[in-house]
mmCIF file of C-alpha atoms and ligand atoms in Angstrom:
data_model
loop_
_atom_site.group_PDB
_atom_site.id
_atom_site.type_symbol
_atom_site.label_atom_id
_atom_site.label_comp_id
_atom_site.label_asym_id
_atom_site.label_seq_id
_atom_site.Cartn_x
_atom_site.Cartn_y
_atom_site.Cartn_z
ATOM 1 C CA UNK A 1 0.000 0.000 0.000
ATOM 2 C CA UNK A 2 1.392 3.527 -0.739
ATOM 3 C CA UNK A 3 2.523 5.345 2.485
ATOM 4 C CA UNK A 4 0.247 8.448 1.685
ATOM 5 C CA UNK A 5 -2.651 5.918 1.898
ATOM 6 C CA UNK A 6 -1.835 4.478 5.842
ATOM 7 C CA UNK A 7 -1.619 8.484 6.632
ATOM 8 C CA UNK A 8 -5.331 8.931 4.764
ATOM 9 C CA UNK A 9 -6.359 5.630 6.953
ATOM 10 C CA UNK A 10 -5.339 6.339 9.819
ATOM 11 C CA UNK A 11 -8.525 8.732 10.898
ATOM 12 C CA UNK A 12 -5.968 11.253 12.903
ATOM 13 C CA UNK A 13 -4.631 8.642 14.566
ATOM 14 C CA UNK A 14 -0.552 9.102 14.856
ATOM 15 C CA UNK A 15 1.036 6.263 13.338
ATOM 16 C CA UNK A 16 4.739 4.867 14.453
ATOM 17 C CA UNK A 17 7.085 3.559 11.793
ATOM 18 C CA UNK A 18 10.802 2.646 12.187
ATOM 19 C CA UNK A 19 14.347 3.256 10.247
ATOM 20 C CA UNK A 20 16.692 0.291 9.995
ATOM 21 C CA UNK A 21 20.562 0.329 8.564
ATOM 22 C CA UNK A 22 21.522 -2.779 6.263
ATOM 23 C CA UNK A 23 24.067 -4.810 8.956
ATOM 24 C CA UNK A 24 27.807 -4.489 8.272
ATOM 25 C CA UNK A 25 28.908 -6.896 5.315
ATOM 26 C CA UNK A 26 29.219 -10.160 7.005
ATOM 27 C CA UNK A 27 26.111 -9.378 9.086
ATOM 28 C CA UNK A 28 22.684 -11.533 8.914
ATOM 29 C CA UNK A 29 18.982 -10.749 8.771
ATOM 30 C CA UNK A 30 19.165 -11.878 12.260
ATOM 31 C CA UNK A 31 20.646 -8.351 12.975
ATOM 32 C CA UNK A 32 17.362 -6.647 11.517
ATOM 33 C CA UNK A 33 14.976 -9.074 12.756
ATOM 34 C CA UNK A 34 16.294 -8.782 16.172
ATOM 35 C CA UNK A 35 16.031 -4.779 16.007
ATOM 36 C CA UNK A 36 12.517 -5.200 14.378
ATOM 37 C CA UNK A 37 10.621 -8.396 15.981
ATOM 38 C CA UNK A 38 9.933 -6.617 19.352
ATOM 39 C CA UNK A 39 9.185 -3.321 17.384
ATOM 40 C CA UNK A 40 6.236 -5.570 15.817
ATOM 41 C CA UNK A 41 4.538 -5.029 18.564
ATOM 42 C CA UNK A 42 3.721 -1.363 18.189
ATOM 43 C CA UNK A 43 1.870 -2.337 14.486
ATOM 44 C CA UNK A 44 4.214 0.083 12.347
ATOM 45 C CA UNK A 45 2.600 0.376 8.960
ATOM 46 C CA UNK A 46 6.000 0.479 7.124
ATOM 47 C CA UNK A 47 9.855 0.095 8.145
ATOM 48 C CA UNK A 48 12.956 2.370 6.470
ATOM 49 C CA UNK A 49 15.599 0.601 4.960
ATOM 50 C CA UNK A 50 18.765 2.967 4.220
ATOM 51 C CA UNK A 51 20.613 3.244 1.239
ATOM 52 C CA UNK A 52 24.763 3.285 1.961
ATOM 53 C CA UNK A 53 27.522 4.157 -1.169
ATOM 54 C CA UNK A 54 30.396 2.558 -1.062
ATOM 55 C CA UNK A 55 33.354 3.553 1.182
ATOM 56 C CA UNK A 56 37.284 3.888 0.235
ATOM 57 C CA UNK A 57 39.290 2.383 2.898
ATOM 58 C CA UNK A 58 43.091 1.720 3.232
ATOM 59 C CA UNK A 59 45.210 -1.312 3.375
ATOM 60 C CA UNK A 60 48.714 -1.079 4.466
ATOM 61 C CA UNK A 61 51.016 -3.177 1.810
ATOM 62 C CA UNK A 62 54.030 -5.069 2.488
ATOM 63 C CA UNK A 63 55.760 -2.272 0.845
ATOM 64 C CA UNK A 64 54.448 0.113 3.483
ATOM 65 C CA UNK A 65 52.614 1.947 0.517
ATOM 66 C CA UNK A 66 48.640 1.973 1.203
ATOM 67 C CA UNK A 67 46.035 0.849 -0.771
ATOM 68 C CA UNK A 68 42.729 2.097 -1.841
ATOM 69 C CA UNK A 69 39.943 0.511 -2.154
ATOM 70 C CA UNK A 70 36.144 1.079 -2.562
ATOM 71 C CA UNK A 71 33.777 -0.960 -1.009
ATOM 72 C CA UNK A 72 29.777 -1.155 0.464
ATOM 73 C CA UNK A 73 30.151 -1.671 3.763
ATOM 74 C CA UNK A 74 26.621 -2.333 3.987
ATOM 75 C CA UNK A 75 24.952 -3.617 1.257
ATOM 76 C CA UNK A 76 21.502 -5.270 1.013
ATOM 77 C CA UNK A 77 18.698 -2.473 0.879
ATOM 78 C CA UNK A 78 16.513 -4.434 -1.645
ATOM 79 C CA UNK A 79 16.903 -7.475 -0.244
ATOM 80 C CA UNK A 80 16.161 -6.714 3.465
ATOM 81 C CA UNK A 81 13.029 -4.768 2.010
ATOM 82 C CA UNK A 82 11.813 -7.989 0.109
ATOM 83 C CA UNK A 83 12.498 -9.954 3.592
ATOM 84 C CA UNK A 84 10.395 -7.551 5.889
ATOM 85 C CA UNK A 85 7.575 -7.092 3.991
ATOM 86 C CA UNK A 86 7.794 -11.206 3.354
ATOM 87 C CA UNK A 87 8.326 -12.006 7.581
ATOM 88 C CA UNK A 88 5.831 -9.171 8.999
ATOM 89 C CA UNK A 89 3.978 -8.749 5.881
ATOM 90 C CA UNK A 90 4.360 -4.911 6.110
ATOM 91 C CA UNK A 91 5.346 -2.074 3.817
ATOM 92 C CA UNK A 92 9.289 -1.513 3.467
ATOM 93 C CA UNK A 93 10.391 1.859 1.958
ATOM 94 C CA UNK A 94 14.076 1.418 0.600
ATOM 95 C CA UNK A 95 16.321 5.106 0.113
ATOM 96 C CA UNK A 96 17.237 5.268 -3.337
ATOM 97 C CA UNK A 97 19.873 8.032 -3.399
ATOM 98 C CA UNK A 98 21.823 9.769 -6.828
ATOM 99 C CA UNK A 99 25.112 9.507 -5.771
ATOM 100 C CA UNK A 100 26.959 6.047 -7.257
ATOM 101 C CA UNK A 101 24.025 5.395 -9.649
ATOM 102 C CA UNK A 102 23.653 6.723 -13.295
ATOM 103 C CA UNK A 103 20.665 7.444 -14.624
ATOM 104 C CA UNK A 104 19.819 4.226 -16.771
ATOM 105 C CA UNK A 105 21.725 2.230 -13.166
ATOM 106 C CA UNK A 106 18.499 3.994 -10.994
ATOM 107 C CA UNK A 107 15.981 2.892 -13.882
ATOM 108 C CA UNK A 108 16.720 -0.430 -13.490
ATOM 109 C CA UNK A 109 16.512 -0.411 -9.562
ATOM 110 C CA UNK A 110 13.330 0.701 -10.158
ATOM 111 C CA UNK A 111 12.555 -1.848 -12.049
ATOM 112 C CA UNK A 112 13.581 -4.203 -9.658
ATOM 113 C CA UNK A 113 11.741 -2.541 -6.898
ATOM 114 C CA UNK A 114 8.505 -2.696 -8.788
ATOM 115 C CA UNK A 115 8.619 -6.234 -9.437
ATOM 116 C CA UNK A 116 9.848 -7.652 -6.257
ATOM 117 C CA UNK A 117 6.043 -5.591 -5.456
ATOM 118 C CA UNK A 118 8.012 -2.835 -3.582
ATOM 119 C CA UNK A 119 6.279 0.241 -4.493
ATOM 120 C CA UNK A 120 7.009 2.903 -2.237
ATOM 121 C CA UNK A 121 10.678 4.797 -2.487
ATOM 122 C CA UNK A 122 12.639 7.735 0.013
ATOM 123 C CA UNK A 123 14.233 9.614 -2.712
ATOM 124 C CA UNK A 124 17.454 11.501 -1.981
ATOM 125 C CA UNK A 125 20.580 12.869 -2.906
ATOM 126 C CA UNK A 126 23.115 11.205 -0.747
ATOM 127 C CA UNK A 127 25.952 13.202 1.077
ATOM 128 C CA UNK A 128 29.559 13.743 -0.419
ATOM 129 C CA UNK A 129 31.936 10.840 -0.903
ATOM 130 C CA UNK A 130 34.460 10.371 2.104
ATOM 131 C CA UNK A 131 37.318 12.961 1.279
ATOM 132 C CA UNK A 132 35.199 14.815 -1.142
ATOM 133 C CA UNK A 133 34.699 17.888 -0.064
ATOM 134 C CA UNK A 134 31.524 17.805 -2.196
ATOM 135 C CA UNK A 135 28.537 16.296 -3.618
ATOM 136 C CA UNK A 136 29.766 14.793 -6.874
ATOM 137 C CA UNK A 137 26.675 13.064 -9.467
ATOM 138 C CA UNK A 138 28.055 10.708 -11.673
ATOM 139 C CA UNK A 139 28.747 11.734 -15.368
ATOM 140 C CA UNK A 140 25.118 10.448 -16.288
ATOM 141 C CA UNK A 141 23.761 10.844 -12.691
ATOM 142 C CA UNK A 142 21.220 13.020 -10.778
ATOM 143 C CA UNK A 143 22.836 15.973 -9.277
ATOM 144 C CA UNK A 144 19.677 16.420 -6.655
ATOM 145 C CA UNK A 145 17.053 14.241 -5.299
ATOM 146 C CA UNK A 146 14.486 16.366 -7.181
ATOM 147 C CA UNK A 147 15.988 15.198 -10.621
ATOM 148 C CA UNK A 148 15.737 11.497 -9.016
ATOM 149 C CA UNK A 149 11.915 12.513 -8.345
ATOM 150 C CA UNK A 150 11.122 13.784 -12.046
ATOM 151 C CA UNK A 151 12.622 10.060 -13.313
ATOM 152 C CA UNK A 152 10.506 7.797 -10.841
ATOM 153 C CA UNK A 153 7.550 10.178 -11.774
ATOM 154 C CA UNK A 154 8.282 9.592 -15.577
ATOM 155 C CA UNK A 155 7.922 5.722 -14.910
ATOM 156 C CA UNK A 156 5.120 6.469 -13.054
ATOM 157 C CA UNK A 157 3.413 7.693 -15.963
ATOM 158 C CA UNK A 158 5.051 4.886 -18.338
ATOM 159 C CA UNK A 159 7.845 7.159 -19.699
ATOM 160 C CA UNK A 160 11.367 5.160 -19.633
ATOM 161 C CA UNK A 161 14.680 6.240 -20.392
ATOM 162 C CA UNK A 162 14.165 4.349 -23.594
ATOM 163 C CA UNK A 163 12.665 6.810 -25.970
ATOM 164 C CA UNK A 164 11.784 3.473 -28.408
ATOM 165 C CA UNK A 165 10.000 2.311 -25.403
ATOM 166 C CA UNK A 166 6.237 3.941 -26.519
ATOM 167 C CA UNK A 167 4.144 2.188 -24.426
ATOM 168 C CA UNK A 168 5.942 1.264 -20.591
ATOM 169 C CA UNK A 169 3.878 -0.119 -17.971
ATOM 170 C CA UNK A 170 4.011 2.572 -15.257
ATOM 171 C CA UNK A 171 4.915 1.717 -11.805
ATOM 172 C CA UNK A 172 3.209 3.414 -8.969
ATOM 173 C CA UNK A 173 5.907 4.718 -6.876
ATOM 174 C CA UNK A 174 4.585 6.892 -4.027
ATOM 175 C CA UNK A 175 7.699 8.979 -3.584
ATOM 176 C CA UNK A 176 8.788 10.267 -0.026
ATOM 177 C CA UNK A 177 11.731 13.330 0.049
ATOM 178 C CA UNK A 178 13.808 14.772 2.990
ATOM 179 C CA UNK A 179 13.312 18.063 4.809
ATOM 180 C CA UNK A 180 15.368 19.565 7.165
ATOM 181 C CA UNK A 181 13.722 21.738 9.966
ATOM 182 C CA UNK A 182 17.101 23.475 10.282
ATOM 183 C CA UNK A 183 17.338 23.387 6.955
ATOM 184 C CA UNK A 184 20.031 21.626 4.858
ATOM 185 C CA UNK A 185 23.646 22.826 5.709
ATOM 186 C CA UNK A 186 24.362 23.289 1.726
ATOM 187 C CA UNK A 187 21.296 25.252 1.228
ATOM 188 C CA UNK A 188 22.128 29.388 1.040
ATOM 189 C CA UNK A 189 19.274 30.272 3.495
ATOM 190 C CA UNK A 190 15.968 28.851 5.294
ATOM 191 C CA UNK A 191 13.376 30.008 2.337
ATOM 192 C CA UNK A 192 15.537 28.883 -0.440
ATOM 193 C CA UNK A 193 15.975 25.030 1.489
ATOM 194 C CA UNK A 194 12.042 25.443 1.035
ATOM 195 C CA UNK A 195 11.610 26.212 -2.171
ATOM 196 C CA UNK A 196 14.046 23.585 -3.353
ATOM 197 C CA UNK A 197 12.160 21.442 -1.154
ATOM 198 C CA UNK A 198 8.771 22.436 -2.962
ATOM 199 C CA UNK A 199 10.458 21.783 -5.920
ATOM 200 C CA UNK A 200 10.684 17.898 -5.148
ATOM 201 C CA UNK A 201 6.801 17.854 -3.944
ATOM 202 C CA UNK A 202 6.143 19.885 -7.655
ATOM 203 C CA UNK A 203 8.085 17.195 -9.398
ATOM 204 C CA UNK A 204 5.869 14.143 -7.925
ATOM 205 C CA UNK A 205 7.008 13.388 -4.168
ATOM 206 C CA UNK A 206 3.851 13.363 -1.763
ATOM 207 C CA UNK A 207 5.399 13.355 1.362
ATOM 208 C CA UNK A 208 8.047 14.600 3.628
ATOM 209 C CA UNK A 209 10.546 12.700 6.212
ATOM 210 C CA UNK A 210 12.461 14.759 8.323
ATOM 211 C CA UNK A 211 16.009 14.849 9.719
ATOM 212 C CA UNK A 212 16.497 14.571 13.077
ATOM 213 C CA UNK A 213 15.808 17.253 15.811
ATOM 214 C CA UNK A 214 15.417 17.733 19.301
ATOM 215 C CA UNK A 215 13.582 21.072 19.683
ATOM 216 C CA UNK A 216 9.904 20.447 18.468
ATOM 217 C CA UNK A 217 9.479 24.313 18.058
ATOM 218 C CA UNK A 218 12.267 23.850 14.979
ATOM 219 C CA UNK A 219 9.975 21.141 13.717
ATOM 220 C CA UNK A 220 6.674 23.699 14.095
ATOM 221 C CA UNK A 221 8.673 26.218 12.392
ATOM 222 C CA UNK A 222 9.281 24.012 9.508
ATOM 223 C CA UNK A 223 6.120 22.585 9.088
ATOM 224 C CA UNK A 224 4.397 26.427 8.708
ATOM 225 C CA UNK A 225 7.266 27.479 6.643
ATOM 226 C CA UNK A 226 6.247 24.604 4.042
ATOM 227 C CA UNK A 227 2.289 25.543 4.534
ATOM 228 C CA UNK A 228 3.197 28.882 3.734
ATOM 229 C CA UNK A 229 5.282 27.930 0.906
ATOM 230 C CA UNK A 230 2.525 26.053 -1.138
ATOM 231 C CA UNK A 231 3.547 22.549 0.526
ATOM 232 C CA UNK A 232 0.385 21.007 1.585
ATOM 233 C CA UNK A 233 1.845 16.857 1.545
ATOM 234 C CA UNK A 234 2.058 14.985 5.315
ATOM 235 C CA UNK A 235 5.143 15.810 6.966
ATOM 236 C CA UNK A 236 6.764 12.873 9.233
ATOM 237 C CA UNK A 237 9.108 14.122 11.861
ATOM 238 C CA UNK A 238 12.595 11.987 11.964
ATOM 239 C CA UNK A 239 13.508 11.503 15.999
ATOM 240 C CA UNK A 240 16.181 9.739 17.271
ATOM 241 C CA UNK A 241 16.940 10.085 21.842
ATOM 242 C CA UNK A 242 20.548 11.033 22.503
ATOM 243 C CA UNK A 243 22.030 8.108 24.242
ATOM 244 C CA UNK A 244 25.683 9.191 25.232
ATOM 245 C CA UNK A 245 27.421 12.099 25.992
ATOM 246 C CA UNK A 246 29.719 12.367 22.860
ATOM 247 C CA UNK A 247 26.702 12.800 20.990
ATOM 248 C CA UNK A 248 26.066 16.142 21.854
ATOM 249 C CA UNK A 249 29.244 17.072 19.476
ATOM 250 C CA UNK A 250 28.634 13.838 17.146
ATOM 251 C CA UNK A 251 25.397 14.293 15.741
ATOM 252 C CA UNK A 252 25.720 18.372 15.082
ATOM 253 C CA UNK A 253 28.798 17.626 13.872
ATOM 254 C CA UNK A 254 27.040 14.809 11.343
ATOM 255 C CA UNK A 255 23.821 15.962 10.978
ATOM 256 C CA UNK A 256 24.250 19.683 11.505
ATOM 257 C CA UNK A 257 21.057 20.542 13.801
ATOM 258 C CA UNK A 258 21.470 22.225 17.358
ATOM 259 C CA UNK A 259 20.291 20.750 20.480
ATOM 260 C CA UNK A 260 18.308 23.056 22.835
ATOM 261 C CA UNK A 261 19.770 24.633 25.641
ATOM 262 C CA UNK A 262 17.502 23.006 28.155
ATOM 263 C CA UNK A 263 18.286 19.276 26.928
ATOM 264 C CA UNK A 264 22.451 20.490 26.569
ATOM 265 C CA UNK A 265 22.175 22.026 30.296
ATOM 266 C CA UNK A 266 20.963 18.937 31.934
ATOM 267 C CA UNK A 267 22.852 16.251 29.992
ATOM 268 C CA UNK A 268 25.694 18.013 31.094
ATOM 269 C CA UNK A 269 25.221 17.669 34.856
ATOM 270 C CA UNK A 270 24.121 14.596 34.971
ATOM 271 C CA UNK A 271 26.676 11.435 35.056
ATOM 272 C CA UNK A 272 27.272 9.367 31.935
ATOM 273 C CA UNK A 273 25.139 6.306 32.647
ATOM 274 C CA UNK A 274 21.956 8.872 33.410
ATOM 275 C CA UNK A 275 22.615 9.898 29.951
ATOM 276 C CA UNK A 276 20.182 7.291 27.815
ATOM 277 C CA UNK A 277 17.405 7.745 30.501
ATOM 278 C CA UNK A 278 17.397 11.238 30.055
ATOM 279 C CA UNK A 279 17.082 11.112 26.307
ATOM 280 C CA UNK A 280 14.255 9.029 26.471
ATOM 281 C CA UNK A 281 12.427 10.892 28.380
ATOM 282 C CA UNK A 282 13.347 13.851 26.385
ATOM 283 C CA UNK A 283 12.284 12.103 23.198
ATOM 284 C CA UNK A 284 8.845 10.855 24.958
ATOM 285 C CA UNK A 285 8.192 14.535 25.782
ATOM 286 C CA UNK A 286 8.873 15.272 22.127
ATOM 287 C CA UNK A 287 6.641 12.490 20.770
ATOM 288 C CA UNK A 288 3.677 13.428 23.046
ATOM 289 C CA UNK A 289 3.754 17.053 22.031
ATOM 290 C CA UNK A 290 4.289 16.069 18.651
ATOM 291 C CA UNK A 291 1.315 13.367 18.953
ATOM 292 C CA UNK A 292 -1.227 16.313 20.076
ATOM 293 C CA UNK A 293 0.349 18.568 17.118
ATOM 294 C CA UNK A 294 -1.421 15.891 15.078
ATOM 295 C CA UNK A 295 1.438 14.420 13.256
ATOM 296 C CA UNK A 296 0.474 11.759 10.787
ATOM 297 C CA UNK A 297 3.510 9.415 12.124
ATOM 298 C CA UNK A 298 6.209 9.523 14.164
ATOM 299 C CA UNK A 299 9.000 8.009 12.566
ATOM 300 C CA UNK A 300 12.253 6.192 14.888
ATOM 301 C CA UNK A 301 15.995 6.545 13.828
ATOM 302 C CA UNK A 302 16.270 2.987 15.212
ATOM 303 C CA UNK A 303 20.176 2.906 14.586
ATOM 304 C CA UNK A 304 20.178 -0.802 15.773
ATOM 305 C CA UNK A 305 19.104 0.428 19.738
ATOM 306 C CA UNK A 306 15.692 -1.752 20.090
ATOM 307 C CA UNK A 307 15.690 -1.427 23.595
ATOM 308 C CA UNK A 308 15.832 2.664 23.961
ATOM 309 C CA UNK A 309 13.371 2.806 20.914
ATOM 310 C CA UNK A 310 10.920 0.211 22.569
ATOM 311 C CA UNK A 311 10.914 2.006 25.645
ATOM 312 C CA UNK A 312 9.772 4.890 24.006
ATOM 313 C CA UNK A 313 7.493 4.196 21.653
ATOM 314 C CA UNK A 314 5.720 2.196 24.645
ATOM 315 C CA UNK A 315 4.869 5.271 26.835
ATOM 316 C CA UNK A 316 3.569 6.735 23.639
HETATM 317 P P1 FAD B 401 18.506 17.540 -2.160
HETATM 318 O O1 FAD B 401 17.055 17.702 -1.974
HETATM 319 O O2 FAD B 401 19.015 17.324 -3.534
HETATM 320 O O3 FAD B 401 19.213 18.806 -1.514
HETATM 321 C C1 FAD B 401 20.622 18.859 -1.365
HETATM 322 C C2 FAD B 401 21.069 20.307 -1.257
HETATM 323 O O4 FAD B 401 20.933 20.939 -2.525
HETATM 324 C C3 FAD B 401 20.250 21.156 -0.283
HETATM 325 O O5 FAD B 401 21.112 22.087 0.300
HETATM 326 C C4 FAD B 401 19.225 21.853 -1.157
HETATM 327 O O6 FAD B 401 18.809 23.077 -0.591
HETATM 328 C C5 FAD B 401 20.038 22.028 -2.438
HETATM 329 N N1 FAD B 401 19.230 21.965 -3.665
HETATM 330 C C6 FAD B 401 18.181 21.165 -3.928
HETATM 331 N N2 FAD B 401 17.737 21.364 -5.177
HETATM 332 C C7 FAD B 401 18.529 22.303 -5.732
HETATM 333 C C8 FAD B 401 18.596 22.935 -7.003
HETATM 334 N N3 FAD B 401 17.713 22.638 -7.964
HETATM 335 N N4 FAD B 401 19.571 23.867 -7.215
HETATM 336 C C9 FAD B 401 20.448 24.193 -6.251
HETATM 337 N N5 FAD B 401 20.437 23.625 -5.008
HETATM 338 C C10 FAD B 401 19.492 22.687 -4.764
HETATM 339 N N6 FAD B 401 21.720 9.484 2.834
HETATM 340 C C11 FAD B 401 22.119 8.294 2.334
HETATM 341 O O7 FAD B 401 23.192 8.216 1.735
HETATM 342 N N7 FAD B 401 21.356 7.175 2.487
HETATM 343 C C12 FAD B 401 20.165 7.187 3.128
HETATM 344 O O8 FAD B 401 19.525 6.150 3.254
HETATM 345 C C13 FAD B 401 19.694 8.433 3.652
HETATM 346 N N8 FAD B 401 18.501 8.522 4.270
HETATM 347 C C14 FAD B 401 18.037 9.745 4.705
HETATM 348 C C15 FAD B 401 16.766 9.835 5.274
HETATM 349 C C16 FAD B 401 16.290 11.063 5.729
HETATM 350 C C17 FAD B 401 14.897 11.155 6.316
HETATM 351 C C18 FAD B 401 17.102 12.219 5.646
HETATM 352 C C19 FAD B 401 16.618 13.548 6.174
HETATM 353 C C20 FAD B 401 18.381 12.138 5.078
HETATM 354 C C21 FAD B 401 18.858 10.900 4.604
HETATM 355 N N9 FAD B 401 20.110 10.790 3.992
HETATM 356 C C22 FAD B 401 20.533 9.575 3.493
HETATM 357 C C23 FAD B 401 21.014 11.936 3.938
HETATM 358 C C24 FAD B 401 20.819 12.768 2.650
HETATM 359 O O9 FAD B 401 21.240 12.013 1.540
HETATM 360 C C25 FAD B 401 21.670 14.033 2.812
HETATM 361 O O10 FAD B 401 21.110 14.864 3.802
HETATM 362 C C26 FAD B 401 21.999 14.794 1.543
HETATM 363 O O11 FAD B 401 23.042 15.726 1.855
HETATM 364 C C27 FAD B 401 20.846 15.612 0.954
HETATM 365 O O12 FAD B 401 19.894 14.811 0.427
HETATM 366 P P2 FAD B 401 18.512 15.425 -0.124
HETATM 367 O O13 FAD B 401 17.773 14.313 -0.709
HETATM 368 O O14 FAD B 401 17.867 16.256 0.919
HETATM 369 O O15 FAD B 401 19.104 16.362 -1.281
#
């Protein structure tokens, strides 16, 4: 079922859905059925599965020279997508980003996707290669995730790559796109992250995830910014709880959002095993407030952690 259509079901009703990274090559679907069998519990509609490039790494030689080589640490997207919705017989979104894949390379993904029955896609750019300083498409690649849009909307309406190709079967893609609440750290200013965020709604997406945040006022912010600007499509807020102390650094460092003062002030005095209950609670405040807000879903950066994101979602 498309994603749009659980919102449209759902009567009002906040709905909980969950974010899960392929395992480390070498890994098993163990890893994500571990993460996701007690989340079964809380009836998500739909689980995330992320999309991750491939990674240079270094080997020392004999020589002493290194070598460099390029490799997916975590493979699997499709596949783990096929297994969910096969186990829990659910709705698995895989990301589908531009970077690595030229355009006729993200056609046939597609394809794939919309035989193996998947037919809802996150569409998005990617970040910058490790040691690029940059976002860099490939020759025939999508330089931004609303060029990745226009092509999964094209097959949507039967149009393929293939000009020969007069009369394609179209898929039925609903497309999701990211938002930023404190807006992209590329983008020039606030409004402009907007209206290049309207342009990906224009071009066929029909609804928004968010990045992570921890001051729902950001999120509130957002979410008028985009009414204002024309953007009318459910917006899903992306939480994850702080756990540990080095993430106060980590994650603006990584995902370049601030945390309020409030939450930095008391994670700070408090000792580092206190740290994980506090950011549950924190993150249960958030969800309730968000939850009366009338947010179609509330959607968990699971990162692996089962046990912090079961023990919110419960008091939710
Ligand atoms: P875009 O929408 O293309 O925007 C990128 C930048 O370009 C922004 O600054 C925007 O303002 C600007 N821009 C957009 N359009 C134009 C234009 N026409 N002209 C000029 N500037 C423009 N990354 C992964 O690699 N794998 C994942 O699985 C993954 N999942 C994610 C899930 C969510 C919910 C979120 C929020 C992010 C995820 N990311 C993932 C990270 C994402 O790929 C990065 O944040 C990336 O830097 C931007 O992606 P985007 O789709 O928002 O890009």
């Amino acid at each position: 079922m498309k994603i749009t259509d659980y919102f449209a079901k759902s009567l009002g009703q906040t709905l909980v859905s969950f974010e899960v990274l392929p395992p480390l090559k070498g890994g098993s679907m163990a890893d994500i059925f571990n993460t996701l069998d007690p989340l079964m519990e809380f009836k998500p509609p739909f689980i995330d599965v992320t999309y991750h490039r491939e990674e240079f790494v270094y080997n020392k030689r004999p020589s002493g020279y290194y070598e460099k080589f390029a490799i997916r640490k975590r493979p699997g997207t499709v596949g783990i997508c096929a297994s969910i919705m096969h186990r829990y017989g659910i709705d698995a979104i895989p990301h589908l980003i531009c970077g690595g894949f030229s355009v006729e390379e993200t056609e046939n993904a597609l394809i794939d996707l919309n035989f193996l029955g998947i037919n809802n896609v996150l569409a998005l750019r990617g970040d910058a290669r490790q040691f690029e300083d940059k976002f860099i498409p490939e020759t025939d690649g999508h330089k931004y995730a609303v060029d990745l849009v226009k092509q999964i909307n094209d097959m949507n309406h039967g149009i393929y790559l293939d000009s020969n190709i007069e009369k394609g079967t179209p898929t039925e893609f609903c497309i999701g796109v990211a938002g930023y609440p404190e807006k992209h750290f590329e983008a020039p200013n606030y409004s402009q992250d907007i209206e290049y965020l309207k342009q990906k709604i224009d071009a066929g997406a029909s609804y928004i995830v968010t990045q992570m945040f921890f001051d729902n006022k950001k999120f509130f912010t957002f979410r008028d910014a985009c009414l204002k600007a024309g953007i009318t499509v459910p917006i899903v807020p992306g939480l994850k709880p702080i756990t540990k102390k080095y993430q106060l650094t980590s994650i603006p460092r990584k995902f370049f959002i601030n945390f309020p003062e409030d939450l930095v002030n008391e994670l700070l005095k408090v000792e580092d095993k206190d740290v994980k209950t506090l950011g549950i609670e924190w993150c249960i405040n958030q969800c309730k407030e968000l939850k009366t807000e009338g947010v179609p879903c509330l959607h968990f950066y699971t990162m692996g952690d089962v046990d912090t994101t079961y023990k919110i979602v419960e008091k939710i």
